[in-house]
XYZ file of C-alpha atoms in Angstrom:
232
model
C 41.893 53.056 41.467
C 43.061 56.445 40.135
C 46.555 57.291 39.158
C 46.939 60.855 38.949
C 50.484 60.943 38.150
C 51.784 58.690 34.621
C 54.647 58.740 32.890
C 54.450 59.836 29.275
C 56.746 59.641 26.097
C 59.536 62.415 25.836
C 58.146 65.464 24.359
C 60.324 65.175 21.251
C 59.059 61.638 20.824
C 55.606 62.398 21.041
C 56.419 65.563 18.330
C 58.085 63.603 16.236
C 54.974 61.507 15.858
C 52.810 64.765 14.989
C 55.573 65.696 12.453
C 54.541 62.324 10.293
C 51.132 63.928 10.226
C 52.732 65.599 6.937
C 52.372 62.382 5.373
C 48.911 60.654 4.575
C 48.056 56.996 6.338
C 50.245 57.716 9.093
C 48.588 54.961 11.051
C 49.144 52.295 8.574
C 52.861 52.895 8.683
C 52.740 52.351 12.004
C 51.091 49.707 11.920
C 53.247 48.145 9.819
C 56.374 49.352 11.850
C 54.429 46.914 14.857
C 54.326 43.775 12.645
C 50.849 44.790 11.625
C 49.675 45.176 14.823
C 48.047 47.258 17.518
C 45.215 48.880 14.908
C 41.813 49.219 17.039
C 39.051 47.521 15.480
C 37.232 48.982 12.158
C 33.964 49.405 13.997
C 35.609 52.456 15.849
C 34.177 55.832 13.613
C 35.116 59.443 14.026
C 32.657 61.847 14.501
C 33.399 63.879 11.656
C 35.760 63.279 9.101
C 39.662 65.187 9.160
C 40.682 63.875 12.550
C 44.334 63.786 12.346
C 45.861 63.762 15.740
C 48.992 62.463 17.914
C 48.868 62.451 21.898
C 49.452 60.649 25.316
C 46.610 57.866 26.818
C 45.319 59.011 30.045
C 43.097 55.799 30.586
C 39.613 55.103 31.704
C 38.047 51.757 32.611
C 34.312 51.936 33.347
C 32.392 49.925 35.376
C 28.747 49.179 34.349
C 27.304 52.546 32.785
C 29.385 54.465 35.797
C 31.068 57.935 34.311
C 32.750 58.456 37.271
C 35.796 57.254 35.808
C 35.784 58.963 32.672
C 35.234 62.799 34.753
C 37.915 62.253 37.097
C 40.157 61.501 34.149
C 39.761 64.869 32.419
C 41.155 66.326 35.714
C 43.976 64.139 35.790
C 44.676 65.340 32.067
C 47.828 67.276 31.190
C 47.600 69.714 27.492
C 48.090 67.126 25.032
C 46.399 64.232 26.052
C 43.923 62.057 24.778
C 41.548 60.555 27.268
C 40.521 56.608 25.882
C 38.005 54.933 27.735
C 37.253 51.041 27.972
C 33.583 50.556 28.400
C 33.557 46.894 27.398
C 31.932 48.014 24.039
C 28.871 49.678 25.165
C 26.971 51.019 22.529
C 23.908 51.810 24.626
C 25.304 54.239 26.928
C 26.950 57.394 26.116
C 30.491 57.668 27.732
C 31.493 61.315 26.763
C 29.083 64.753 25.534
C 28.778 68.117 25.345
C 30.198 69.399 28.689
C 32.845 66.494 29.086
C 34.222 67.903 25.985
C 33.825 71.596 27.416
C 35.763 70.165 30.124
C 38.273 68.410 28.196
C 38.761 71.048 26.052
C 40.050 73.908 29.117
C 42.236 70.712 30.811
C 44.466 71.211 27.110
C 42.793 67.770 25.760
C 43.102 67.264 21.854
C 40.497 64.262 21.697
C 38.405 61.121 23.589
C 38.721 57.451 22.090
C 35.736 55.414 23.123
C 34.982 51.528 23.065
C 31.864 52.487 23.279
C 29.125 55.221 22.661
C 29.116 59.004 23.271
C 25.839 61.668 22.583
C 25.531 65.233 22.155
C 27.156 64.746 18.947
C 25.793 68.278 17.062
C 27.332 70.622 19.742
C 30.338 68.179 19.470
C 30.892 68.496 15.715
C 30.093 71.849 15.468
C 33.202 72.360 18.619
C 35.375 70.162 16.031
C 36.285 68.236 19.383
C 37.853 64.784 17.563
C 35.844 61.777 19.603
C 36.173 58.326 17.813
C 33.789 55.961 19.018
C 31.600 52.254 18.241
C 28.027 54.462 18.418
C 25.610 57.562 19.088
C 23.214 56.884 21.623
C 20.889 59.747 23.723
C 21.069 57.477 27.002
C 23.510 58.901 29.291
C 25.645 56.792 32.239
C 25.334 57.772 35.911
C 28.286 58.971 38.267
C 28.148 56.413 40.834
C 32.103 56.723 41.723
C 33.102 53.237 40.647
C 35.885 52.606 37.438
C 39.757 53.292 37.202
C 41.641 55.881 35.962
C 44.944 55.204 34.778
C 45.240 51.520 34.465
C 46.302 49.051 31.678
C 42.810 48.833 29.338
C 42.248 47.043 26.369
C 40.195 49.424 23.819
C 38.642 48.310 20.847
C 40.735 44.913 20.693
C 44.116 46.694 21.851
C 46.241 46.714 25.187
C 46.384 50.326 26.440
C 48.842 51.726 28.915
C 48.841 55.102 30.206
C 51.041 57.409 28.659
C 51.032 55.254 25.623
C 50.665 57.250 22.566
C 47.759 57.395 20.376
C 48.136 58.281 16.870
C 44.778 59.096 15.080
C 44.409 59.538 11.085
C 41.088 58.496 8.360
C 42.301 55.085 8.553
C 41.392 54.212 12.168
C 43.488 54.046 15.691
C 46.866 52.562 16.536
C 48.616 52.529 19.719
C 52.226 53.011 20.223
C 53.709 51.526 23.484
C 55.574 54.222 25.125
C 58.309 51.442 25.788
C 58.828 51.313 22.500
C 58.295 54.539 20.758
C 61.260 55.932 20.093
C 62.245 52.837 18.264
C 58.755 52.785 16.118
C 58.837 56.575 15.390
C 62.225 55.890 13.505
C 61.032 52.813 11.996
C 58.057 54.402 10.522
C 59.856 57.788 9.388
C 62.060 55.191 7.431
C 59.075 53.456 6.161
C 57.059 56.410 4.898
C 60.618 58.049 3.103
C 60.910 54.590 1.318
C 57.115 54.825 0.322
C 57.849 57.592 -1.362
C 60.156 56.764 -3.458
C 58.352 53.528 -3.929
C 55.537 55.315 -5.294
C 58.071 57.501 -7.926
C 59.053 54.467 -9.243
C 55.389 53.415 -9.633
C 54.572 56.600 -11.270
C 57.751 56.016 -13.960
C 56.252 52.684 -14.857
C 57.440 50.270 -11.774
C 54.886 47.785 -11.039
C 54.141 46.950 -7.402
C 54.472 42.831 -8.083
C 58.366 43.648 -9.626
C 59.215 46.089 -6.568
C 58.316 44.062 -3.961
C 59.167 40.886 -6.271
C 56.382 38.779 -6.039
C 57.791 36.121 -7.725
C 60.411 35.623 -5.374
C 57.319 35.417 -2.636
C 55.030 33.247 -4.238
C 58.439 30.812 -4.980
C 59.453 31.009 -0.914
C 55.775 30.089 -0.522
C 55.666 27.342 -2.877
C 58.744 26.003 -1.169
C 57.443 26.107 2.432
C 54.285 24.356 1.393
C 56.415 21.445 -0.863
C 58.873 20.831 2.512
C 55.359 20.488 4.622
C 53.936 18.206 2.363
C 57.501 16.163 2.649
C 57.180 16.839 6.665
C 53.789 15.091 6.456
């Protein structure tokens, strides 16, 4: 199946994501904004370090070691996109290189997240094209025309929709459901202000156990476990 046409996050949503690139973890703010969710696994490494990036999913899901899938996406691609590919966690087949990125890189694409491998990995880092990935690998997939493009995915231990928005820093991968964007991109510009000033106080001589209160957690705790013991 290919879906050439997806809908995608407001434009201002999607900047407003790439303004919180300003700050540091970006990701784990968002993470936490998500209950502590929707983080891909820690297994998934950028090819170089300094990838910082926002931008739309266009989605791949591979079939066997088919590329198919993953070329026709790039077409499909508007400027701004990243294309993330589901290749069940294939680490002996490359599922992106050197002219996928040359590619990528005319179609206005800022960067390829792979549950799997990729190669060509010099001419890649030396291009500065961001690809975060599970592996390096020389063996290469055919193009046999089977896969989807455009299609829920899960990547990397994460449910992918296209047009969802991927937001990229040194900490990993999180995705942001385009449903609920807006909502998380003013959750998490709340959450890194308050870190800041968090982190004055810190720097004055605030502890992190008396600003979050710890002792008020561990009692709550201590309390739930007593009432279970009762329960019992």
């Amino acid at each position: 199946m290919i879906n050439e046409s997806i809908e995608r996050s407001p434009s201002e949503i999607v900047q407003g994501f790439r303004d919180l690139l300003s700050y540091d973890s970006i990701t784990c703010a968002i993470s936490d904004c998500m209950g502590r969710f929707n983080a891909m696994t820690s297994d998934m490494r950028p090819l170089f370090e300094g990838i910082r990036l926002v931008g739309s999913a266009v989605t791949v899901k591979t079939l066997a070691a088919d590329l198919a899938a993953a070329f026709k996406a790039i077409d499909v691609c508007q400027p701004g996109d990243i294309v993330v590919i589901d290749s069940h966690g294939s680490i002996n087949t490359a599922f992106w290189g050197e002219n996928m990125t040359m590619s990528a890189l005319y179609r206005g694409v800022i960067g390829a997240v792979i549950d799997g491998a990729c190669r060509d990995v010099e001419e890649i880092r030396k291009i500065k094209f961001p690809v975060i990935c599970k592996g390096v690998v020389p063996n290469v997939g055919a193009v046999a025309g089977y896969g989807d493009v455009n299609v829920s995915i899960q990547c990397a231990g994460v449910a992918v929709s296209p047009g969802d928005i991927v937001v990229v820093d040194g900490n990993g991968v999180v995705i942001v459901p385009k449903a609920e964007a807006a909502e998380i991109l003013q959750k998490a510009q709340r959450l890194l202000e308050t870190e800041h000033l968090l982190q004055e106080k810190i720097k004055a001589g605030a502890t992190i156990g008396e600003l979050v209160n710890i002792d008020e957690v561990f009692k709550a705790a201590f309390s739930y476990q007593s009432k279970a013991v009762e329960r019992d």
